[in-house]
Each structure stands twice: as C-alpha cells, then as structure tokens.
Coordinates of C-alpha atoms in Angstrom, one line a residue:
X1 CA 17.6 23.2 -10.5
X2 CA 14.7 20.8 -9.4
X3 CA 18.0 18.6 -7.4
X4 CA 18.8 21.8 -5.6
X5 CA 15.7 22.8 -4.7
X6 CA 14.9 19.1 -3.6
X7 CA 17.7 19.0 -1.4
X8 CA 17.1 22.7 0.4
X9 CA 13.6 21.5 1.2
X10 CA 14.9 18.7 2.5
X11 CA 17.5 20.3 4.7
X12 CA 14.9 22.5 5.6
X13 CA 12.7 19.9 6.8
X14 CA 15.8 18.0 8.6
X15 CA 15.8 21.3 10.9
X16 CA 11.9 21.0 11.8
X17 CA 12.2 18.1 12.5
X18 CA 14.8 19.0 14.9
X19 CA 13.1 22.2 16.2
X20 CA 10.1 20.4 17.3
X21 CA 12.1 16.8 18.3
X22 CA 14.3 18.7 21.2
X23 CA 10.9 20.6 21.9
X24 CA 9.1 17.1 22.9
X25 CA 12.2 15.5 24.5
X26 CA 12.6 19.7 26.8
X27 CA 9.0 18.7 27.8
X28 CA 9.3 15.2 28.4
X29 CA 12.4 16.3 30.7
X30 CA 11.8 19.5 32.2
X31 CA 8.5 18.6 32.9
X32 CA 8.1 14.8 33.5
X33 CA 11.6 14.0 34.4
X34 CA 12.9 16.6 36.8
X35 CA 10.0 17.0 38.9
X36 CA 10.3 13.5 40.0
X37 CA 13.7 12.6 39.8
X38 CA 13.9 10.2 37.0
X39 CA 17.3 9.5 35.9
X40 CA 17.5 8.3 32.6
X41 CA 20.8 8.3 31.9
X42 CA 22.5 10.5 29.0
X43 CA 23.7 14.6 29.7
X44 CA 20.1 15.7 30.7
X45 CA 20.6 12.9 33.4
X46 CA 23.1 14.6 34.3
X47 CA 21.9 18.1 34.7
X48 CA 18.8 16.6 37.0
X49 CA 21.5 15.3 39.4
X50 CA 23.3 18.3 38.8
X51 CA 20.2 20.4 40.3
X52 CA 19.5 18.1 43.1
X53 CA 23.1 17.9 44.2
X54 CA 23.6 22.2 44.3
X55 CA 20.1 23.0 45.6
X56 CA 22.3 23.9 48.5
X57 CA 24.0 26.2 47.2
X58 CA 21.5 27.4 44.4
X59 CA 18.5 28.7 44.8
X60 CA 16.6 25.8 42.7
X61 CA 19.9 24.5 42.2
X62 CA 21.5 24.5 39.2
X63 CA 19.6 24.9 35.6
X64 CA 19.4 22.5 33.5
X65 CA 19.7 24.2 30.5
X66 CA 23.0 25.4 31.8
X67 CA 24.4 22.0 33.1
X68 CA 23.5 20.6 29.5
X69 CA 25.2 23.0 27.5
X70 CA 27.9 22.8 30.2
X71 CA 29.5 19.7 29.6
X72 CA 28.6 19.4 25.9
X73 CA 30.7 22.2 25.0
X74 CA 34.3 20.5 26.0
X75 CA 32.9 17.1 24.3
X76 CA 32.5 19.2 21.0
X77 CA 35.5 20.9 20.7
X78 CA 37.3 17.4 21.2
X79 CA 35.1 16.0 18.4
X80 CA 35.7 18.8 16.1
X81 CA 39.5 18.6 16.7
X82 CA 39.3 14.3 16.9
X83 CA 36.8 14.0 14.2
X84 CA 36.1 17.4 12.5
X85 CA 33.3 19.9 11.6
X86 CA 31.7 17.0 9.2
X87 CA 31.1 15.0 12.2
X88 CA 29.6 17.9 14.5
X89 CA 26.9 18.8 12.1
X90 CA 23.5 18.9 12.8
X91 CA 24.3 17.6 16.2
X92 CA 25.9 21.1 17.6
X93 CA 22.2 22.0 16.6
X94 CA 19.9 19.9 18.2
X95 CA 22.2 20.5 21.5
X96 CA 21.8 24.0 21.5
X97 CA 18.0 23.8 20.4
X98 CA 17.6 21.8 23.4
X99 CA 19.3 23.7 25.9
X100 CA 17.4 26.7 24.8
X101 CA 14.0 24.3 25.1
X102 CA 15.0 23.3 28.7
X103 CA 15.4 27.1 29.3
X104 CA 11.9 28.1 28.1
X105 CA 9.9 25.4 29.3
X106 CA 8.6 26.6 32.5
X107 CA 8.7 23.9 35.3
X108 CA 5.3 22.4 35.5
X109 CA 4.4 19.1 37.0
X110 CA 2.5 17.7 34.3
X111 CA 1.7 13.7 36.0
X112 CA 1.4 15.6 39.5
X113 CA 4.2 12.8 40.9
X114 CA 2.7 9.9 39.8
X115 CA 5.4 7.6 38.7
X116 CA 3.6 5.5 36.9
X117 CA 2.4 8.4 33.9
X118 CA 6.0 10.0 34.2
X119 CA 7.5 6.9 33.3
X120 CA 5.4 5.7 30.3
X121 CA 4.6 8.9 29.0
X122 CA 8.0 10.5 29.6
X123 CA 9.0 7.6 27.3
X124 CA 6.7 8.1 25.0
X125 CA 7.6 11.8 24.9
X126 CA 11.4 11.3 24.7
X127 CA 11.0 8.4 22.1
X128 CA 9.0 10.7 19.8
X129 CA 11.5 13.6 20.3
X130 CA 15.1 11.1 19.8
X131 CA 13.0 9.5 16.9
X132 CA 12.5 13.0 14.8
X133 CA 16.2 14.3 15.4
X134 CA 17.5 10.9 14.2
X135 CA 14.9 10.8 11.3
X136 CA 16.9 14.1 10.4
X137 CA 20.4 12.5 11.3
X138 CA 21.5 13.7 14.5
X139 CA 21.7 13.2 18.0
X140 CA 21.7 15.5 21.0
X141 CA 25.5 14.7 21.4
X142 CA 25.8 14.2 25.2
X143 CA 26.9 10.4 25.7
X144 CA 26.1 9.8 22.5
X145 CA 29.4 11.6 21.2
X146 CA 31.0 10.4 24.2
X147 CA 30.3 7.3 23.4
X148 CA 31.9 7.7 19.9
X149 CA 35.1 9.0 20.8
X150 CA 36.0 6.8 23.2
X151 CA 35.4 4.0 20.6
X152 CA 38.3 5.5 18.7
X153 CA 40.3 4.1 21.7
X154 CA 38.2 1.1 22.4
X155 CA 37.7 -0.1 19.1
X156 CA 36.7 -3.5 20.3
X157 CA 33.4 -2.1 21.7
X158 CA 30.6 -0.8 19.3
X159 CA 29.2 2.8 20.3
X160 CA 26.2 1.5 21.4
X161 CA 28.1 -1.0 24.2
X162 CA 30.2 2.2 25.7
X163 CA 26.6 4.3 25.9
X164 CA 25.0 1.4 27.6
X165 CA 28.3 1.3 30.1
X166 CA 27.9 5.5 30.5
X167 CA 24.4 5.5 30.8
X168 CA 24.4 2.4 33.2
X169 CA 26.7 4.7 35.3
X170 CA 24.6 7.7 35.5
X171 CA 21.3 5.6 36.0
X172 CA 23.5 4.4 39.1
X173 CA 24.4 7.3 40.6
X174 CA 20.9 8.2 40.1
X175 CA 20.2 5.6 42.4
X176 CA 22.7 6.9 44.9
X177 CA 21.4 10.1 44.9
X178 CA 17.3 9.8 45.1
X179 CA 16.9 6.4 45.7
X180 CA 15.4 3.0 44.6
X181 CA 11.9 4.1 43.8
X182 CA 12.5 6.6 41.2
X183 CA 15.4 4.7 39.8
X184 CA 13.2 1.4 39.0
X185 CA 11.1 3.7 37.2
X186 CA 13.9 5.6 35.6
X187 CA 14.7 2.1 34.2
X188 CA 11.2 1.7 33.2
X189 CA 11.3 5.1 30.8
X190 CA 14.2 4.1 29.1
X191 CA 12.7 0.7 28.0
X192 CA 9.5 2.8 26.4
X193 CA 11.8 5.3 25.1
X194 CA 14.1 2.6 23.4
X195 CA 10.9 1.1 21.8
X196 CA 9.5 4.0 20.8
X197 CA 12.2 5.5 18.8
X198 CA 13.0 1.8 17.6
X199 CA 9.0 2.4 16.2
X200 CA 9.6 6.2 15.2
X201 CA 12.8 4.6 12.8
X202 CA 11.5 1.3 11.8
X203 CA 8.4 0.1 12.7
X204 CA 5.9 2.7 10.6
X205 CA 8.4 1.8 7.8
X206 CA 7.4 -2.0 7.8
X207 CA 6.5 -4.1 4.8
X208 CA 6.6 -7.7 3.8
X209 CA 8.9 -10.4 2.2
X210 CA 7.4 -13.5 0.9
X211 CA 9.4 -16.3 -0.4
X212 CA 6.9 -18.3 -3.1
X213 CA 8.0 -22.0 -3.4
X214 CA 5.7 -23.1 -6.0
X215 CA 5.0 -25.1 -9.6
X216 CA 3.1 -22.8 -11.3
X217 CA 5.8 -20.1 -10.8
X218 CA 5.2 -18.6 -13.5
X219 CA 1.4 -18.2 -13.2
X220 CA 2.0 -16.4 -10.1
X221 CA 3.8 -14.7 -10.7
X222 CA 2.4 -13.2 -13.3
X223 CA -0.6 -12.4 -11.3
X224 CA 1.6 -10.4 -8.6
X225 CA 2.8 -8.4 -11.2
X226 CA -0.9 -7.6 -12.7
X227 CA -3.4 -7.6 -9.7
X228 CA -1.1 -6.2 -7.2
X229 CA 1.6 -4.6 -9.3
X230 CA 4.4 -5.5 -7.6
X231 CA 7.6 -7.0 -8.7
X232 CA 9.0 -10.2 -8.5
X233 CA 12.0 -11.9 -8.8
X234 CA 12.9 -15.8 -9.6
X235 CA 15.7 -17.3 -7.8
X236 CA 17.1 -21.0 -8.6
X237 CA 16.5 -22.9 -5.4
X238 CA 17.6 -27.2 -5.1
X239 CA 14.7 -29.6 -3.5
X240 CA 17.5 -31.4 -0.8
X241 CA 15.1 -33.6 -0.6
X242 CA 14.0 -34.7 -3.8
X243 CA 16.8 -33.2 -6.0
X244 CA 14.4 -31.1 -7.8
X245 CA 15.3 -28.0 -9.7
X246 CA 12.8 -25.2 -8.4
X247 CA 12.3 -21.7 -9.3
X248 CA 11.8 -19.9 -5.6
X249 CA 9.8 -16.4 -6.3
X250 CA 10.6 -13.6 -4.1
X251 CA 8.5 -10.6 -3.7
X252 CA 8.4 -7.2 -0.7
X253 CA 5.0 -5.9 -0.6
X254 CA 3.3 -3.7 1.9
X255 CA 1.6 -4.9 4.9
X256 CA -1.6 -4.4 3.7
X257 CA -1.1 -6.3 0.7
X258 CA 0.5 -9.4 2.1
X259 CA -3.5 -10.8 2.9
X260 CA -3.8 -10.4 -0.6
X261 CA -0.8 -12.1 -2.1
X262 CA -1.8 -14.9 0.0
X263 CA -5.0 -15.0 -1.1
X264 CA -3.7 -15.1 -4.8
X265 CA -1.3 -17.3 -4.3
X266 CA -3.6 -20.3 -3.1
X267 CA -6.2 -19.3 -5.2
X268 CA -3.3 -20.6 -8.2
X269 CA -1.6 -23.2 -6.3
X270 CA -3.1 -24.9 -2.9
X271 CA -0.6 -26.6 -2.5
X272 CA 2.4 -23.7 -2.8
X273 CA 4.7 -23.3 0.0
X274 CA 5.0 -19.8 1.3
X275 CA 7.3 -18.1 3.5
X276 CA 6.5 -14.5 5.2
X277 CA 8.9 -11.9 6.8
X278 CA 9.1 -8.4 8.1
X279 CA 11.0 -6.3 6.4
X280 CA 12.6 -3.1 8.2
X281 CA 12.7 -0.6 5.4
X282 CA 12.5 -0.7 1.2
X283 CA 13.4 1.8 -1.0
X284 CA 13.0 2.0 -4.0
X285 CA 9.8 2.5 -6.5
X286 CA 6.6 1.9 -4.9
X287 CA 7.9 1.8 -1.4
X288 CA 10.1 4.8 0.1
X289 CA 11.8 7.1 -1.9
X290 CA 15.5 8.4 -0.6
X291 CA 15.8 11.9 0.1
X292 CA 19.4 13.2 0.7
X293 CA 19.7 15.2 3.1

C-alpha cells in the first residue's frame, strides 16, 4: 500500500510541477517574448510570428494560445498513430496547460521594451519553466516531438541535432520578419534558457568524485567511512611507472564535504595523490533517492 501511495504522490507532484512549469514559460512568453518580438525558436516561436504576420487581417493578430494548440494537434495525432498513447503522455498535458496559460495571461509588458531584461530574464523564466516539466518528464511537444518523429526517418541524426536544424529555421525567419535587433537577442535568450534548464536538471544535483591514490589506503579509508560516513570502494590500479601494485580508493561525496575529505586525506598521507570530479547526479543511499513516476 505504502508503493501505491508513494507512486500517486508522486504522479501527483509530476502534474504541479507541470501546472506551475507552463505557468512560468506562458509568462516568460506572453509577456517578455511577444511584446518585443523575440523569436526563440520552438511552436510558441511560431505563434509570435504567427501574430505579427495576420495583424492585418486580425485585430491583434492571431492568438497565441490558438496558434500553439493549432499546429500541435496534427503533430500528436501522428505521434499517437507513429509511436502510440505511451509516448504522448504527460506531454499532451503540458501542451494544453500551456495553451490555456498563454490564454489567461493578460498581455503586459513586463521589461517595458528593453531588450536587454527580456532577454536574460525571459531566459531565466523559460529555463525555470522547461526545467520543472522535464523534472516531471515531459516536454511541451512542439519541435520537440517533431523533432522525434522525423528521427524515425533520419536515424543518423540524434533528436537534439533535428531541433537545433527546426529551431535554427524558425529563429531565421524570425529574422526575416522583425529584423536583426531582436533576433541577436532572441539568440541571446536561448543560450540563458539552455543553461538554466541545464542547472534546473543537473547542476543543483552536483556532488563529487575523488579518486584516492594512496599507501595508507586502508587508513583512509577507514576514516571516510567513520568521520564522514561515506562509502568507499578499492580498485586494483598498476604504477606504469614503477610497476607497483596499488590499491586506488574511490569515493562520491557531496560538495560540501569534498573540503573535508581533503582535509582528512592529507592529514593521513601528505604525500597521497588525489583526483577530484563533478559528478552530475547519484542515487542511491545518502545522495538522491529514485522516485518513479
């Protein structure tokens, strides 16, 4: 009962994080984005070209919410039929959620035209938002899903090459449309958002490798295990240059600790080689737990 009950939290959780991730990227768009025409690429790219291009026509030209929905619909029924319902998942969600965002979101110029704010805070924005539907395992399908069914047929480019190629497209036609200025900075968004989300997934997940190269192995090791309570393994390692038989210890601690393992470790041995490393995510007991979603 205790699994079940795990796992509905957790599926609950995934769709908070979902709710309020297409909330922050609606903002970051309808308010940031459109106001000054920053083409970032991607569907909602799209629908701000969309609206420029019909203000003609339309009185405030065409929604964005609308154009969003628009052409993600035909790209998920082709999934569903290409790849099924399994593959749709939480995705047909986090679409919807943020066409209904971009609909309630009045339009507000939040950075008053400055290019400067609506770039690095846009990214900012939009990296926090992609970063919270991915910690729940989705996207907002647009290229993304492009992107993966065209790699059935191009299977000799990864996903990430073909977005790159779609989003490189848009971002140009962007540049055809409102011109150099707000393309440059367009460019300049999608850098911050890339890094942010990069962050949001790895970077607050960071801990430490150290590789111990030592003769009083033991004695270290022994003291890792007692002062700081972390694990280590021994691996067999070869001297090339002397020929030696060593015993190489290998330990992932947290980023706060790594001052102290270095501390301990010359403290023992003054003379012990040590190697240290960033480590992108552990899990496993005394780092992250996995929760299934």
């Amino acid at each position: 009962m205790d699994g079940v009950g795990n796992n509905k939290k957790n599926v609950v959780e995934a769709y908070i994080k979902i709710v309020i991730g297409t909330g922050i990227m609606g903002l970051a768009i309808k308010c940031i984005y459109d106001p000054i025409s920053l083409v970032t690429g991607g569907f909602t790219g799209v629908a701000i070209l969309v609206k420029k291009l019909t203000e003609a026509f339309v009185a405030g030209g065409f929604p964005l919410w609308l154009t969003n929905l628009a052409f993600n619909i035909p790209v998920f029924i082709v999934a569903w039929g290409v790849k099924g319902k399994k593959f749709i998942g939480r995705t047909a969600v986090a679409t919807v959620l943020l066409s209904a965002w971009l609909y309630v979101i009045p339009e507000i110029d939040l950075v008053n035209g400055d290019y400067i704010l609506a770039s690095i805070f846009g990214g900012v924005l939009t990296g926090i938002g992609l970063g919270m539907i991915f910690w729940a395992n989705a996207t907002t399908g647009g290229t993304d899903m492009v992107s993966a069914l065209i790699q059935i047929k191009l299977k000799h480019y990864s996903i990430a090459q073909i977005l790159q190629v779609l989003d490189g497209i848009i971002v140009l036609i962007g540049l055809y449309v409102f011109g150099l200025k707000p393309t440059l900075y367009a460019i300049v968004a999608i850098f911050i958002v890339s890094k942010v989300t990069d962050t949001m997934l790895e970077g607050m997940k960071f801990s430490k490798a150290a590789f111990i190269i030592t003769e009083k192995y033991e004695e270290v090791a022994q003291a890792i295990m007692t002062e700081l309570d972390r694990g280590v393994t021994g691996l067999e390692a070869r001297g090339m240059y002397s020929g030696d038989e060593k015993c190489m210890l290998y330990c992932v601690v947290s980023k706060k600790e790594i001052v102290s393992l270095k501390e301990l470790v010359t403290r023992i041995d003054r003379n012990a080689f040590v190697i240290v490393g960033d480590v992108r995510e552990v899990l496993g007991e005394g780092f992250m737990e996995y929760k299934g979603n």
